[in-house]
mmCIF file of C-alpha atoms in Angstrom:
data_model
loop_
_atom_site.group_PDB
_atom_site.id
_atom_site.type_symbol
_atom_site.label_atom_id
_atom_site.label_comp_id
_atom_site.label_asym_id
_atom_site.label_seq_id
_atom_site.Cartn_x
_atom_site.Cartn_y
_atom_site.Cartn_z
ATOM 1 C CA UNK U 1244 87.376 142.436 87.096
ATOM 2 C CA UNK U 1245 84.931 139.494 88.080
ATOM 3 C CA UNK U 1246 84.899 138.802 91.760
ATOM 4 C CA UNK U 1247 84.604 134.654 92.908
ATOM 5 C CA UNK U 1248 84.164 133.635 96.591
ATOM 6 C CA UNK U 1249 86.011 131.781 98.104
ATOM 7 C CA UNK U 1250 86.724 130.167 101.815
ATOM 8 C CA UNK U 1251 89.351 128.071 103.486
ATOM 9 C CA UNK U 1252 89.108 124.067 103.219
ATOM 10 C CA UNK U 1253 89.281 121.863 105.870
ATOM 11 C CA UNK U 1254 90.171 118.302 107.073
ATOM 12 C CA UNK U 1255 88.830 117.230 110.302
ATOM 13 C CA UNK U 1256 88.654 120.961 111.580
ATOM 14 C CA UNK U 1257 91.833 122.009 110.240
ATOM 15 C CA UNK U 1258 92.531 124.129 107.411
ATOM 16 C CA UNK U 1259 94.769 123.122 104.507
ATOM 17 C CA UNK U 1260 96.541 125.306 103.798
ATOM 18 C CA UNK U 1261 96.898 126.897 100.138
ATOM 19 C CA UNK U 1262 93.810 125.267 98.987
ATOM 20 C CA UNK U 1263 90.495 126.895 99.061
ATOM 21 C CA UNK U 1264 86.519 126.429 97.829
ATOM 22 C CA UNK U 1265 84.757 128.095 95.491
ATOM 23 C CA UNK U 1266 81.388 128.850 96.188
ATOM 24 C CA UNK U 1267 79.548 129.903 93.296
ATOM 25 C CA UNK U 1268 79.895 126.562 91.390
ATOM 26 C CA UNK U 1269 78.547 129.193 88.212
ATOM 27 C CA UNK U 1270 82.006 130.195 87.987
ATOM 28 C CA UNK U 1271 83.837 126.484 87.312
ATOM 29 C CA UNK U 1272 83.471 126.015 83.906
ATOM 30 C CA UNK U 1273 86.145 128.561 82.716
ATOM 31 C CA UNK U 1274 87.922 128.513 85.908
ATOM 32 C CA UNK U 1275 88.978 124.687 85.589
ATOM 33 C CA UNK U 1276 90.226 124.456 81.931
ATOM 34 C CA UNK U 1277 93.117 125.356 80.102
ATOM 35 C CA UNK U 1278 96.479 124.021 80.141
ATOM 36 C CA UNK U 1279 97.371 124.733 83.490
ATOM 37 C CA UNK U 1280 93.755 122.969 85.082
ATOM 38 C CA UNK U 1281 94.192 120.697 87.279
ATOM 39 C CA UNK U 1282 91.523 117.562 87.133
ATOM 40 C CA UNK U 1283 91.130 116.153 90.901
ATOM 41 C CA UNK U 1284 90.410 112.192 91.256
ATOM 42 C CA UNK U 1285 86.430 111.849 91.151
ATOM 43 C CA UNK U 1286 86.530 109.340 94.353
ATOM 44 C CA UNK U 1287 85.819 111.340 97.376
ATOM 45 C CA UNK U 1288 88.483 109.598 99.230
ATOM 46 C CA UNK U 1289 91.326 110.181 96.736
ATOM 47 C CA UNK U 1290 90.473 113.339 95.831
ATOM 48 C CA UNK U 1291 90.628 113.980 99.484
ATOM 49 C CA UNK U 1292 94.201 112.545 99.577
ATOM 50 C CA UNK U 1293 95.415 113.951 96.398
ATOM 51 C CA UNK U 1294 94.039 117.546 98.062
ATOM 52 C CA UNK U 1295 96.097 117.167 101.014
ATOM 53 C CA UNK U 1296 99.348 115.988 99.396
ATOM 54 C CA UNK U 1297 99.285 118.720 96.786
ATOM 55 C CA UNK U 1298 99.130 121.165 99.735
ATOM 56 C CA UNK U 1299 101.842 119.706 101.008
ATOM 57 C CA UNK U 1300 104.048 119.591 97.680
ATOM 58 C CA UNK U 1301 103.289 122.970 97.064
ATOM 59 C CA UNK U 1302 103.482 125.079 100.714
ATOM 60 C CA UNK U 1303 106.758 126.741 99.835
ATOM 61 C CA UNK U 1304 104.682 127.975 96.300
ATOM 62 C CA UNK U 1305 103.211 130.793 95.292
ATOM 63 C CA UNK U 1306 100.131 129.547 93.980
ATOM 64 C CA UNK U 1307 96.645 128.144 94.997
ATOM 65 C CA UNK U 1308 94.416 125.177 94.636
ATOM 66 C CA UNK U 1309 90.983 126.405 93.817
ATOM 67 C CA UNK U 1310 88.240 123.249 94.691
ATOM 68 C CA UNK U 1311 84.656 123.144 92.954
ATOM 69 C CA UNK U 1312 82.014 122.374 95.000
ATOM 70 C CA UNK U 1313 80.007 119.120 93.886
ATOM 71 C CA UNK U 1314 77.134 122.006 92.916
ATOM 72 C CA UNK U 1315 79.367 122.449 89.512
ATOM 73 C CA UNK U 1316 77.357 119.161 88.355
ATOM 74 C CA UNK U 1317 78.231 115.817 87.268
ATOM 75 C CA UNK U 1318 81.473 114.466 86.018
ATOM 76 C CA UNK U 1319 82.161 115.575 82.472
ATOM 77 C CA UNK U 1320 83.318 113.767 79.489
ATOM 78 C CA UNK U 1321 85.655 114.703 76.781
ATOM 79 C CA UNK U 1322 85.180 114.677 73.119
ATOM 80 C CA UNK U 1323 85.266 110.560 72.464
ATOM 81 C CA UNK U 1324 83.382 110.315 75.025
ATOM 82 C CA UNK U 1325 86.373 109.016 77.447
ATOM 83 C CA UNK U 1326 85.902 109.686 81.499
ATOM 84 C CA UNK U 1327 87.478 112.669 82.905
ATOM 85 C CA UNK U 1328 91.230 111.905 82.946
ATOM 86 C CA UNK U 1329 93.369 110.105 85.469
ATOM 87 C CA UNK U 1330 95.200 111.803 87.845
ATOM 88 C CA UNK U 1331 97.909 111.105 89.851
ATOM 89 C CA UNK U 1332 101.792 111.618 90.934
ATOM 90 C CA UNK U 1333 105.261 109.949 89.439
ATOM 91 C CA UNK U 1334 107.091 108.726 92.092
ATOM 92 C CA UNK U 1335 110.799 107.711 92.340
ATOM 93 C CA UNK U 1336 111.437 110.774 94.141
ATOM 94 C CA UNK U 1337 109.186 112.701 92.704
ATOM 95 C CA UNK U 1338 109.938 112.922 89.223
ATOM 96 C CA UNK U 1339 109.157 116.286 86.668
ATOM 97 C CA UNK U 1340 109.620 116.004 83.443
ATOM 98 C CA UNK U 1341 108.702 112.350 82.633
ATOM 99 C CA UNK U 1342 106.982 111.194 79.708
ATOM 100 C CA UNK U 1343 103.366 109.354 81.271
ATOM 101 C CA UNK U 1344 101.405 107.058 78.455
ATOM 102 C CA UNK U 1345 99.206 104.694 78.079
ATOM 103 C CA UNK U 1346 101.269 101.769 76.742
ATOM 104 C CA UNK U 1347 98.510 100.395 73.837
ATOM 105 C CA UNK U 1348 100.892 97.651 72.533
ATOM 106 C CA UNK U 1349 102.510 96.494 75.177
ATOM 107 C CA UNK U 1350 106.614 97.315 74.290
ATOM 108 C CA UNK U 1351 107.257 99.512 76.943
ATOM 109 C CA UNK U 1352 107.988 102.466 74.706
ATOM 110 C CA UNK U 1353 106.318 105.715 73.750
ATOM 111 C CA UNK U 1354 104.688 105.186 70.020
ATOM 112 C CA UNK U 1355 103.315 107.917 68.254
ATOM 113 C CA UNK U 1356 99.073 107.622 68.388
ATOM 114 C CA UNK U 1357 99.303 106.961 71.811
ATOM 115 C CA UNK U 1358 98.091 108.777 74.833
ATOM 116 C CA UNK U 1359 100.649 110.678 76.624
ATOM 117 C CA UNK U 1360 101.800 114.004 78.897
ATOM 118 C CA UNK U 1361 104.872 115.200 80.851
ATOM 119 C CA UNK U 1362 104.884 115.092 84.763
ATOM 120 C CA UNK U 1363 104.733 118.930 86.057
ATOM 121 C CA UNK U 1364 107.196 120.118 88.537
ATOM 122 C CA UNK U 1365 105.790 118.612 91.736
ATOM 123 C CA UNK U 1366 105.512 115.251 90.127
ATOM 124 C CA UNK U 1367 101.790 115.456 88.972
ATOM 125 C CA UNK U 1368 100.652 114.245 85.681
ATOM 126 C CA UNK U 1369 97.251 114.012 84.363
ATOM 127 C CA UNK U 1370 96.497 111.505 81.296
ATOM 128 C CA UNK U 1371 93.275 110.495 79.382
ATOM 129 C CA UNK U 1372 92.734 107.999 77.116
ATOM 130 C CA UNK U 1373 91.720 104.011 77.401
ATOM 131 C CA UNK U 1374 91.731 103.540 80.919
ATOM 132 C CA UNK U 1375 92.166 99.725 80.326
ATOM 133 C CA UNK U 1376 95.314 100.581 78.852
ATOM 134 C CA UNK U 1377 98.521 100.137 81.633
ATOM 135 C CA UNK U 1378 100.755 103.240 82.268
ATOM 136 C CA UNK U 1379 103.962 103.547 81.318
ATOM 137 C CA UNK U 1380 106.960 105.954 82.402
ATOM 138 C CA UNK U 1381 110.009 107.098 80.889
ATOM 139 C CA UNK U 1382 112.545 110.023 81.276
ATOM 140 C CA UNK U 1383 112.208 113.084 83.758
ATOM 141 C CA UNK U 1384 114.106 114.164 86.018
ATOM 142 C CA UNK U 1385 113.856 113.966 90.022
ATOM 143 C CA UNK U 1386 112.249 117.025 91.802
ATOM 144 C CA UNK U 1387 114.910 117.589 95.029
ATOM 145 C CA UNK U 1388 118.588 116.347 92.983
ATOM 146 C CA UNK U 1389 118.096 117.276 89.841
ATOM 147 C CA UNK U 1390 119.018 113.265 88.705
ATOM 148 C CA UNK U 1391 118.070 111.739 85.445
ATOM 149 C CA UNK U 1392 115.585 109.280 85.763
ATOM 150 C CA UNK U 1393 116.820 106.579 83.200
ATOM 151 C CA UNK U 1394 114.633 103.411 84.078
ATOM 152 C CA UNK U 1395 111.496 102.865 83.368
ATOM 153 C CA UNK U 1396 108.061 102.545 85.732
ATOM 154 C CA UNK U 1397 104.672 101.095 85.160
ATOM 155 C CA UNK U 1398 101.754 101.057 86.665
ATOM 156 C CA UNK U 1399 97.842 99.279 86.226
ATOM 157 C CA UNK U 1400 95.724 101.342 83.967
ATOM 158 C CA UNK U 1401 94.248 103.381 87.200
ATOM 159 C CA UNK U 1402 96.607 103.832 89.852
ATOM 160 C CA UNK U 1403 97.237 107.121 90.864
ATOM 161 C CA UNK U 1404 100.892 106.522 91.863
ATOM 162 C CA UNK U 1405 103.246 105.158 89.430
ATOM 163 C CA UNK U 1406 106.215 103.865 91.629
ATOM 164 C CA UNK U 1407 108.820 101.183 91.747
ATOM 165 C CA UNK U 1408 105.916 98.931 93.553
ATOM 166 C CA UNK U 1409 103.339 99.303 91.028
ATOM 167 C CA UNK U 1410 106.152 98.557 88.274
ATOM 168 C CA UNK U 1411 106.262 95.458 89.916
ATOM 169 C CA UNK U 1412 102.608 94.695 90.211
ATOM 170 C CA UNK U 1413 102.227 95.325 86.580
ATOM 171 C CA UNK U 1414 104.841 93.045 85.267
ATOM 172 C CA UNK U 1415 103.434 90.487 86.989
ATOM 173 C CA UNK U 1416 100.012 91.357 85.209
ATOM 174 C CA UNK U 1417 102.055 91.357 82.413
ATOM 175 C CA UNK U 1418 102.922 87.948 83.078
ATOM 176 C CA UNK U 1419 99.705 86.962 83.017
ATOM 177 C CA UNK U 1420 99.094 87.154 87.181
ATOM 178 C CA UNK U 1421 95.337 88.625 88.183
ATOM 179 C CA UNK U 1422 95.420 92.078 89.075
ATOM 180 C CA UNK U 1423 94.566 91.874 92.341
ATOM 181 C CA UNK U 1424 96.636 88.528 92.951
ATOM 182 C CA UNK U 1425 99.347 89.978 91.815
ATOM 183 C CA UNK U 1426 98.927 93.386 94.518
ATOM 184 C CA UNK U 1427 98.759 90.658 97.154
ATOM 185 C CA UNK U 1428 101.952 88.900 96.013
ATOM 186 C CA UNK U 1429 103.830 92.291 96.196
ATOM 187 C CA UNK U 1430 101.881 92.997 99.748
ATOM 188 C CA UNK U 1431 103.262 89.762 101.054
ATOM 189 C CA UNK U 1432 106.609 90.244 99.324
ATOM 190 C CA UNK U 1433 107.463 93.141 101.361
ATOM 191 C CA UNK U 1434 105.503 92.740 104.470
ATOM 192 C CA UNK U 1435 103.191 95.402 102.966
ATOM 193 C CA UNK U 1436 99.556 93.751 104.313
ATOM 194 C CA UNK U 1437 96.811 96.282 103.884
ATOM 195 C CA UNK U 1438 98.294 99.097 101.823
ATOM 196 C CA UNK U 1439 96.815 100.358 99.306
ATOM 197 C CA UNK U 1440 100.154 100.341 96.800
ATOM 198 C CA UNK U 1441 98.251 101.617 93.886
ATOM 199 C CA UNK U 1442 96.796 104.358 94.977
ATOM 200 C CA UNK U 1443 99.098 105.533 98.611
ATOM 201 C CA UNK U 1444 101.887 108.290 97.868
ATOM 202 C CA UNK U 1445 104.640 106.860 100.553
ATOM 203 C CA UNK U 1446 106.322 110.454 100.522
ATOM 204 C CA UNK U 1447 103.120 112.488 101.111
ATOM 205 C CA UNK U 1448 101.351 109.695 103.148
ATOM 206 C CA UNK U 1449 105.106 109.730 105.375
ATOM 207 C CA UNK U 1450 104.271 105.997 104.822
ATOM 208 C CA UNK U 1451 108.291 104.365 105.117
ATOM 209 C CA UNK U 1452 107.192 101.043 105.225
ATOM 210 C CA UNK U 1453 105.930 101.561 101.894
ATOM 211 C CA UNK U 1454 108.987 104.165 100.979
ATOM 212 C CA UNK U 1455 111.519 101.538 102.153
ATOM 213 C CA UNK U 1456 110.205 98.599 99.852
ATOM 214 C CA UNK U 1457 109.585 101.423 96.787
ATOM 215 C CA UNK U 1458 113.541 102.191 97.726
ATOM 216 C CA UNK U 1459 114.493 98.942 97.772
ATOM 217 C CA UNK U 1460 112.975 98.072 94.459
ATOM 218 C CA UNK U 1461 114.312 101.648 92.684
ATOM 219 C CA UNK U 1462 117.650 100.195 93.648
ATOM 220 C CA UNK U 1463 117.698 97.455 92.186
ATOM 221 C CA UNK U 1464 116.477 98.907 89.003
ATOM 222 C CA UNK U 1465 119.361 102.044 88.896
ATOM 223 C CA UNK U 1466 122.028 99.376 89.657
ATOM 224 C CA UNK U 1467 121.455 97.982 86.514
ATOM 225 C CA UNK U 1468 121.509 100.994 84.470
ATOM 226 C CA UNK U 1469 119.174 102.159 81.257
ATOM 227 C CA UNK U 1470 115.115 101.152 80.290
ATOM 228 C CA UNK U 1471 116.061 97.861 79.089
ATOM 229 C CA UNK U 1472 117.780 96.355 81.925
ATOM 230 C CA UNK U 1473 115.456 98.048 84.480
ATOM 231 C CA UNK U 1474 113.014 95.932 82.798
ATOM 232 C CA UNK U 1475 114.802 92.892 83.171
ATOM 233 C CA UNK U 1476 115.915 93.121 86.816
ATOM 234 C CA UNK U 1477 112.217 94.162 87.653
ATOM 235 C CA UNK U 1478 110.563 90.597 85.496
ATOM 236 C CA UNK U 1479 113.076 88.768 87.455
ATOM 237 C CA UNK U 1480 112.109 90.018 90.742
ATOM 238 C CA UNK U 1481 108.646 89.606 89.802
ATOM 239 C CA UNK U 1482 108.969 85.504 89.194
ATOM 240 C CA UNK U 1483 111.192 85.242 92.453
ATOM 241 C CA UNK U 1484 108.245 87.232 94.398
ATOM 242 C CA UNK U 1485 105.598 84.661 92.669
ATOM 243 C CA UNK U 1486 107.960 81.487 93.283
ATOM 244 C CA UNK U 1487 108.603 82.010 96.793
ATOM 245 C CA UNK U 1488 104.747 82.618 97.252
ATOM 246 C CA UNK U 1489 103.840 79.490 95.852
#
């Protein structure tokens, strides 16, 4: 049996707990691959997050998070050539289960060609593919009730949360709104100044300013029941948040 070492990580001097470094970066190759790999966010600061909340998602788990050192070498690409793949968390609760994709046409629905994976049981997902093309979520169920998730959440091509906000911010790019006009508008919309909506997990993060408006928005969506309305009630609030703006 091959032996890797290993030592505790830490965050400001204090350990996190179920996560640990590897120290002969030699050993990374077959270590992170397979189906149950893991790819962490290549930004130092969200891979730092995403580190951190996974530690926290998982501390009643039996299992590990093993952490390359940067000594494994550069970012890799896959087979076309495509960046390592996004990762991030579905959030509306949590949600396991759900069907993430990279909507190429635009209809809100999952088409056969296009890039897609299921959410794991903390919520996680990690997708490939055109990362100019918006995210899309369907399905799944939520982690702590057990609830069907029956709407439908979107998200810009590279956030790392999907979540009733970034549905929001996404229609109105839909609509035609600048990407990062259209952040603002949902910033201002919900007193939200400064947060990074895209990218902050409100649940990990303990963020309830941020958890409230994501609430508020969810139900709105569930009142009205099934993908298709969800959508509707969610383009609606999206030109009421841009009229009262302007």
């Amino acid at each position: 049996m091959r032996k890797i070492a290993i030592r505790e990580a830490f965050d400001n001097g204090n350990v996190i707990s179920n996560v640990f470094i590897i120290e002969k970066p030699e050993t990374c190759d077959d270590i992170f691959s397979g189906p149950n790999a893991i790819t962490l966010p290549i930004d130092q600061e969200k891979r730092g997050k995403f580190v951190k909340k996974w530690s926290n998602i998982n501390k009643y788990l039996y299992s590990i998070l093993l952490i390359p050192l940067s000594a494994c070498g550069p970012s890799k690409r896959d087979s076309d050539g495509q960046e390592i793949p996004l990762t991030g968390f579905v959030i509306d609760d949590y949600l396991r289960g759900s069907t993430v994709f990279r909507d190429a046409n635009g209809n809100n629905l999952f088409d056969v060609g296009e890039t897609s994976v299921l959410s794991g049981s903390d919520g996680s997902f990690t997708i490939g593919g055109d990362k100019n093309t918006p995210l899309v979520v369907t399905g799944g169920f939520d982690i702590n009730t057990g609830k069907e998730f029956i709407g439908v959440l979107k998200a810009p091509s590279d956030s790392t949360v999907i979540t009733p906000l970034t549905t929001i911010v996404q229609v109105l790019v839909d609509q035609g709104t600048d990407l990062s006009l259209a952040v603002s508008n949902v910033q201002k919309a919900f007193s939200l100044s400064g947060e990074d909506i895209l990218n902050l997990d409100p649940i990990a993060d303990e963020n309830l300013d941020v958890l409230k408006a994501g609430v508020q928005v969810a139900n709105l969506m569930e009142a009205v029941g099934g993908t298709e309305n969800a959508l509707k009630a969610t383009k609606t609030l999206a030109s009421t948040i841009t009229s009262n703006i302007n």
